[in-house]
Coordinates of C-alpha atoms and ligand atoms in Angstrom, one line a residue:
X1 CA -22.7 20.3 15.5
X2 CA -24.1 16.9 15.0
X3 CA -27.7 16.3 16.2
X4 CA -31.0 14.8 15.2
X5 CA -33.7 17.3 14.5
X6 CA -36.2 15.2 16.5
X7 CA -36.4 11.8 18.2
X8 CA -37.7 10.1 14.9
X9 CA -34.5 10.9 13.1
X10 CA -32.7 8.4 15.6
X11 CA -34.7 5.3 14.3
X12 CA -32.6 2.7 12.6
X13 CA -28.9 2.1 12.1
X14 CA -28.8 -0.2 15.1
X15 CA -25.6 -2.3 15.9
X16 CA -24.9 -5.9 15.0
X17 CA -23.7 -7.6 18.2
X18 CA -22.0 -11.1 18.5
X19 CA -23.4 -13.8 20.7
X20 CA -20.6 -15.5 22.7
X21 CA -21.5 -17.9 25.6
X22 CA -25.0 -18.9 24.7
X23 CA -24.0 -20.0 21.1
X24 CA -20.6 -21.9 22.1
X25 CA -22.2 -25.2 20.9
X26 CA -22.7 -23.9 17.4
X27 CA -20.1 -24.0 14.7
X28 CA -20.7 -20.6 13.2
X29 CA -20.6 -17.0 13.9
X30 CA -24.0 -15.7 15.4
X31 CA -24.7 -12.1 15.3
X32 CA -27.8 -10.2 16.7
X33 CA -29.4 -7.3 15.1
X34 CA -29.9 -5.3 18.3
X35 CA -33.1 -3.4 17.8
X36 CA -33.5 -2.0 21.3
X37 CA -31.3 0.8 20.3
X38 CA -34.2 2.5 18.6
X39 CA -35.7 5.3 20.6
X40 CA -38.9 3.4 21.5
X41 CA -36.6 0.4 22.4
X42 CA -38.0 -1.9 19.6
X43 CA -37.7 -2.7 16.0
X44 CA -41.2 -1.6 15.6
X45 CA -40.3 2.1 15.6
X46 CA -39.1 1.6 12.0
X47 CA -42.5 0.3 10.7
X48 CA -44.6 2.6 12.8
X49 CA -43.0 5.7 11.3
X50 CA -43.2 4.2 7.7
X51 CA -46.8 3.3 8.0
X52 CA -47.6 7.0 9.2
X53 CA -45.5 8.5 6.5
X54 CA -47.2 6.4 3.8
X55 CA -50.7 7.2 5.3
X56 CA -49.9 10.9 5.2
X57 CA -48.6 10.8 1.7
X58 CA -51.8 9.4 0.3
X59 CA -54.2 11.2 2.6
X60 CA -55.4 8.3 4.8
X61 CA -54.0 10.2 7.8
X62 CA -55.0 13.9 8.0
X63 CA -53.8 16.7 10.1
X64 CA -55.0 16.5 13.7
X65 CA -56.2 12.9 13.1
X66 CA -56.5 10.0 15.6
X67 CA -54.3 6.9 15.1
X68 CA -56.1 3.7 16.0
X69 CA -54.3 0.3 16.2
X70 CA -54.5 -3.0 17.8
X71 CA -50.9 -3.4 19.4
X72 CA -49.2 -5.7 21.8
X73 CA -47.2 -2.6 22.8
X74 CA -44.1 -2.0 20.7
X75 CA -45.9 -0.9 17.5
X76 CA -47.9 1.5 19.8
X77 CA -44.8 2.9 21.3
X78 CA -43.3 3.7 17.7
X79 CA -46.7 5.1 16.7
X80 CA -47.0 7.2 19.7
X81 CA -43.5 8.7 19.4
X82 CA -44.2 9.7 15.8
X83 CA -47.7 11.0 16.7
X84 CA -46.2 13.3 19.4
X85 CA -43.6 14.8 17.0
X86 CA -46.3 15.1 14.1
X87 CA -49.3 16.2 16.3
X88 CA -51.7 13.2 16.2
X89 CA -53.8 11.5 18.8
X90 CA -53.5 7.7 19.6
X91 CA -55.9 5.1 20.7
X92 CA -54.4 1.6 21.2
X93 CA -56.3 -1.7 21.8
X94 CA -54.3 -4.3 23.6
X95 CA -55.0 -7.7 24.8
X96 CA -55.0 -8.6 28.6
X97 CA -52.2 -11.0 28.4
X98 CA -49.7 -8.3 27.5
X99 CA -47.5 -7.2 30.4
X100 CA -48.8 -4.2 32.5
X101 CA -45.5 -2.4 31.8
X102 CA -46.3 -2.2 28.2
X103 CA -49.8 -0.6 28.9
X104 CA -48.3 1.8 31.4
X105 CA -45.6 2.7 28.9
X106 CA -48.0 3.6 26.2
X107 CA -50.0 5.6 28.6
X108 CA -46.9 7.5 29.6
X109 CA -46.5 8.5 26.0
X110 CA -49.9 10.0 25.7
X111 CA -52.0 7.2 24.2
X112 CA -55.4 6.1 25.4
X113 CA -55.2 2.4 26.0
X114 CA -58.2 -0.1 25.6
X115 CA -57.7 -3.6 27.1
X116 CA -59.5 -6.5 25.5
X117 CA -59.8 -10.3 26.6
X118 CA -57.2 -12.7 25.0
X119 CA -59.1 -15.8 25.1
X120 CA -61.8 -15.1 22.5
X121 CA -62.1 -15.8 18.9
X122 CA -60.5 -13.1 16.5
X123 CA -64.1 -12.7 15.0
X124 CA -65.7 -12.1 18.6
X125 CA -66.8 -8.5 18.9
X126 CA -64.7 -8.3 22.2
X127 CA -61.5 -9.5 20.5
X128 CA -58.8 -6.9 20.0
X129 CA -59.0 -7.3 16.3
X130 CA -62.7 -6.4 16.4
X131 CA -62.5 -3.7 18.8
X132 CA -59.8 -1.8 17.0
X133 CA -61.6 -2.1 13.7
X134 CA -64.9 -0.8 15.2
X135 CA -63.1 2.2 16.9
X136 CA -61.5 2.9 13.5
X137 CA -65.1 3.1 11.9
X138 CA -66.6 5.1 14.8
X139 CA -64.0 7.7 15.5
X140 CA -64.1 11.0 13.4
X141 CA -60.9 11.9 11.4
X142 CA -59.3 8.6 12.4
X143 CA -57.1 6.2 10.6
X144 CA -56.9 2.4 11.5
X145 CA -53.3 1.3 11.0
X146 CA -53.8 -2.5 10.7
X147 CA -50.1 -3.5 11.0
X148 CA -51.0 -7.2 10.0
X149 CA -52.2 -6.3 6.5
X150 CA -50.5 -2.8 6.0
X151 CA -47.9 -3.3 3.3
X152 CA -45.8 -0.4 4.7
X153 CA -45.0 -2.6 7.6
X154 CA -42.9 -5.1 5.6
X155 CA -41.8 -2.3 3.3
X156 CA -40.0 -0.5 6.2
X157 CA -37.9 -3.6 6.8
X158 CA -37.2 -4.0 3.0
X159 CA -35.9 -0.5 2.9
X160 CA -34.0 -0.2 6.2
X161 CA -33.4 -3.3 8.3
X162 CA -32.6 -5.5 5.4
X163 CA -30.1 -3.2 3.8
X164 CA -28.5 -2.5 7.1
X165 CA -27.9 -6.3 7.9
X166 CA -26.5 -6.8 4.3
X167 CA -24.1 -3.9 4.7
X168 CA -23.1 -4.7 8.4
X169 CA -22.2 -8.3 7.4
X170 CA -20.4 -7.1 4.2
X171 CA -22.9 -9.6 2.4
X172 CA -21.5 -12.5 4.1
X173 CA -24.8 -13.5 5.9
X174 CA -25.9 -16.9 5.3
X175 CA -29.1 -17.4 7.6
X176 CA -31.5 -14.9 9.0
X177 CA -33.5 -16.1 12.0
X178 CA -36.4 -14.1 13.5
X179 CA -39.7 -14.3 15.4
X180 CA -42.8 -13.9 13.4
X181 CA -46.0 -11.9 14.5
X182 CA -47.4 -9.7 11.9
X183 CA -44.6 -10.9 9.5
X184 CA -43.4 -7.5 8.8
X185 CA -39.8 -8.1 9.9
X186 CA -39.3 -11.5 8.4
X187 CA -40.9 -10.7 5.0
X188 CA -39.3 -7.3 4.4
X189 CA -35.8 -8.3 5.6
X190 CA -36.0 -11.8 4.0
X191 CA -37.1 -10.3 0.6
X192 CA -34.3 -7.8 0.5
X193 CA -31.7 -10.4 1.5
X194 CA -32.9 -13.0 -0.9
X195 CA -32.8 -10.4 -3.7
X196 CA -29.1 -9.8 -2.9
X197 CA -28.3 -13.6 -2.5
X198 CA -30.9 -16.1 -3.1
X199 CA -28.9 -18.8 -1.2
X200 CA -29.6 -17.0 2.1
X201 CA -31.9 -19.0 4.4
X202 CA -34.7 -17.4 6.2
X203 CA -36.1 -19.0 9.3
X204 CA -39.1 -18.0 11.3
X205 CA -39.6 -18.5 15.1
X206 CA -43.1 -19.6 16.0
X207 CA -44.8 -20.5 19.3
X208 CA -46.9 -23.5 20.3
X209 CA -50.4 -22.3 20.1
X210 CA -49.9 -20.5 16.6
X211 CA -50.7 -21.5 13.1
X212 CA -47.7 -20.5 11.1
X213 CA -45.5 -23.6 11.1
X214 CA -48.1 -26.0 10.2
X215 CA -49.5 -23.6 7.6
X216 CA -46.0 -23.2 6.1
X217 CA -45.5 -26.9 6.0
X218 CA -48.8 -28.1 4.8
X219 CA -50.9 -25.2 3.5
X220 CA -53.5 -26.0 6.0
X221 CA -54.9 -23.5 8.4
X222 CA -55.4 -25.8 11.4
X223 CA -57.6 -24.4 14.1
X224 CA -56.6 -27.3 16.3
X225 CA -53.1 -25.6 16.4
X226 CA -54.7 -22.6 18.2
X227 CA -54.7 -22.2 22.0
X228 CA -53.6 -19.6 24.4
X229 CA -49.8 -19.2 25.1
X230 CA -47.5 -17.0 27.1
X231 CA -44.8 -15.9 24.8
X232 CA -45.4 -12.2 23.8
X233 CA -45.0 -10.7 20.3
X234 CA -44.8 -13.9 18.1
X235 CA -47.2 -16.4 16.7
X236 CA -50.8 -15.8 15.5
X237 CA -54.2 -17.3 15.3
X238 CA -54.7 -15.5 12.0
X239 CA -52.6 -15.3 8.7
X240 CA -51.5 -11.7 8.4
X241 CA -51.0 -10.4 4.8
X242 CA -47.5 -9.3 5.9
X243 CA -46.4 -12.9 6.2
X244 CA -44.8 -13.8 2.9
X245 CA -44.6 -17.5 3.3
X246 CA -42.8 -17.8 -0.1
X247 CA -39.6 -16.2 1.2
X248 CA -39.6 -18.3 4.5
X249 CA -37.5 -21.5 4.3
X250 CA -38.9 -23.0 7.6
X251 CA -40.2 -22.4 11.0
X252 CA -39.1 -23.8 14.3
X253 CA -41.5 -23.7 17.4
X254 CA -40.1 -22.7 20.8
X255 CA -42.0 -23.5 24.1
X256 CA -43.2 -20.8 26.5
X257 CA -40.9 -22.2 29.2
X258 CA -37.8 -22.1 26.9
X259 CA -38.5 -18.6 25.7
X260 CA -38.9 -17.4 29.2
X261 CA -35.8 -19.3 30.4
X262 CA -33.6 -18.1 27.5
X263 CA -34.8 -14.5 28.0
X264 CA -33.2 -14.6 31.5
X265 CA -30.1 -16.4 30.1
X266 CA -29.5 -13.7 27.5
X267 CA -29.3 -11.2 30.3
X268 CA -27.2 -13.4 32.6
X269 CA -24.8 -14.8 30.1
X270 CA -24.4 -12.2 27.5
X271 CA -25.3 -8.9 29.2
X272 CA -28.3 -8.5 26.8
X273 CA -31.4 -7.4 28.7
X274 CA -34.1 -8.1 26.1
X275 CA -37.7 -9.0 25.6
X276 CA -39.4 -12.4 25.6
X277 CA -39.3 -12.9 21.9
X278 CA -35.5 -12.6 21.9
X279 CA -35.3 -15.5 24.3
X280 CA -37.5 -17.5 21.9
X281 CA -35.3 -16.4 19.0
X282 CA -32.1 -17.4 20.5
X283 CA -33.6 -20.9 21.5
X284 CA -34.7 -21.2 18.0
X285 CA -31.3 -20.6 16.7
X286 CA -29.9 -23.3 19.0
X287 CA -32.7 -25.7 17.8
X288 CA -31.6 -25.1 14.2
X289 CA -28.0 -26.1 15.0
X290 CA -27.9 -28.9 12.4
X291 CA -28.5 -26.5 9.6
X292 CA -25.3 -24.5 10.3
X293 CA -21.8 -25.2 9.3
X294 CA -18.4 -23.5 10.2
X295 CA -18.4 -20.7 7.7
X296 CA -22.0 -19.7 8.1
X297 CA -22.9 -16.2 9.4
X298 CA -26.2 -16.3 11.3
X299 CA -28.1 -13.2 12.0
X300 CA -30.9 -13.3 14.7
X301 CA -33.0 -10.2 15.2
X302 CA -33.8 -9.1 18.8
X303 CA -37.1 -7.2 18.8
X304 CA -37.4 -5.4 22.1
X305 CA -36.1 -4.5 25.5
X306 CA -36.1 -6.3 28.9
X307 CA -37.7 -3.4 30.8
X308 CA -41.2 -4.4 29.4
X309 CA -41.0 -7.8 31.2
X310 CA -39.8 -7.0 34.6
X311 CA -43.1 -8.2 36.1
X312 CA -42.9 -11.6 34.1
X313 CA -39.8 -13.1 32.7
X314 CA -37.5 -11.1 35.0
X315 CA -39.6 -11.8 38.0
X316 CA -38.5 -15.1 39.7
X317 CA -41.8 -15.4 41.6
X318 CA -43.8 -15.2 38.4
X319 CA -41.2 -17.7 36.8
X320 CA -41.8 -20.2 39.7
X321 CA -45.6 -19.8 39.6
X322 CA -45.5 -20.6 35.9
X323 CA -43.3 -23.7 36.7
X324 CA -40.4 -22.4 34.5
X325 CA -37.8 -22.5 37.4
X326 CA -37.6 -24.4 40.6
Ligands
PLP401 C1 -41.6 -8.3 21.1 C2 -41.9 -8.6 19.6 N1 -41.3 -9.7 19.0 C3 -41.6 -10.0 17.9 C4 -42.5 -9.4 17.1 C5 -42.9 -10.0 15.7 O1 -42.4 -9.0 14.6 P1 -43.3 -8.9 13.3 O2 -44.6 -8.4 13.7 O3 -42.5 -8.0 12.4 O4 -43.4 -10.3 12.8 C6 -43.3 -8.4 17.6 C7 -44.3 -7.7 16.9 O5 -45.3 -7.4 17.3 C8 -42.9 -7.9 18.9 O6 -43.6 -6.9 19.5

């Protein structure tokens, strides 16, 4: 018989799927690393399990402990699945701009969810960074994960996602394009790929309202770049330790409207029912057109599933209210 001993054993080994219609104008092959095949429907299952395993190994997470994290949903899902299998409790702190579906899903897998305002400074005691940190200090036998600065996050992608992409493309990948939030995916995958072939170009997708692109280009952390935005999962108003700017060749910014419209187009044109950051990522690939030539093999990573966005990017009333469609 061929079966997984528990749901965690099904994490990883996701398919690589060719884009067809949306990328017709590009000269090269565009392949998507299709991470919704993970059991929690996102790439974050990989790093969630790795962060837990590393914390267990060095005693930061003890039997029966409580896992505390500030998460926009996907990391929480991965942590919750691992917590169920391994016998931990979870408290997740989430910002109020995240879709209601994400909060309901986290509750469905047994987590306690604390909702915080988005439009406050990261240092404000009400911010989701501050609240998760405080809960970590106050809750007995707890472990504060901190996916932003936890090195096991990028390491998970260095050990699994990167090698999978290298193997699946038979070493022919020339460009890796991916949305950047905590930076774990881009830094781990990018480091692995550049170690195999230093000529591979690594591009980050950023949002308007985030600091990454300007910081990468100028070394200046410009607070004027920071304002609220709609796109979920990518962009930051902080510099997480998991973003290794030295392995990133460049960033391109995608508007909230384009990210939302292209999330719909992926479903309608490619049959790919994916999350909002996938729309941003594919639009970013199109924006980078001038960097690609005929023989290039571009891999774009799609982080999460469309079911988490049915009240937003897949709801035409919401799309109209936002002015994204007529
Ligand atoms: C939907 C989605 N897209 C993109 C990202 C960014 O990935 P990373 O945090 O590895 O940079 C995240 C992470 O939170 C996410 O949830």
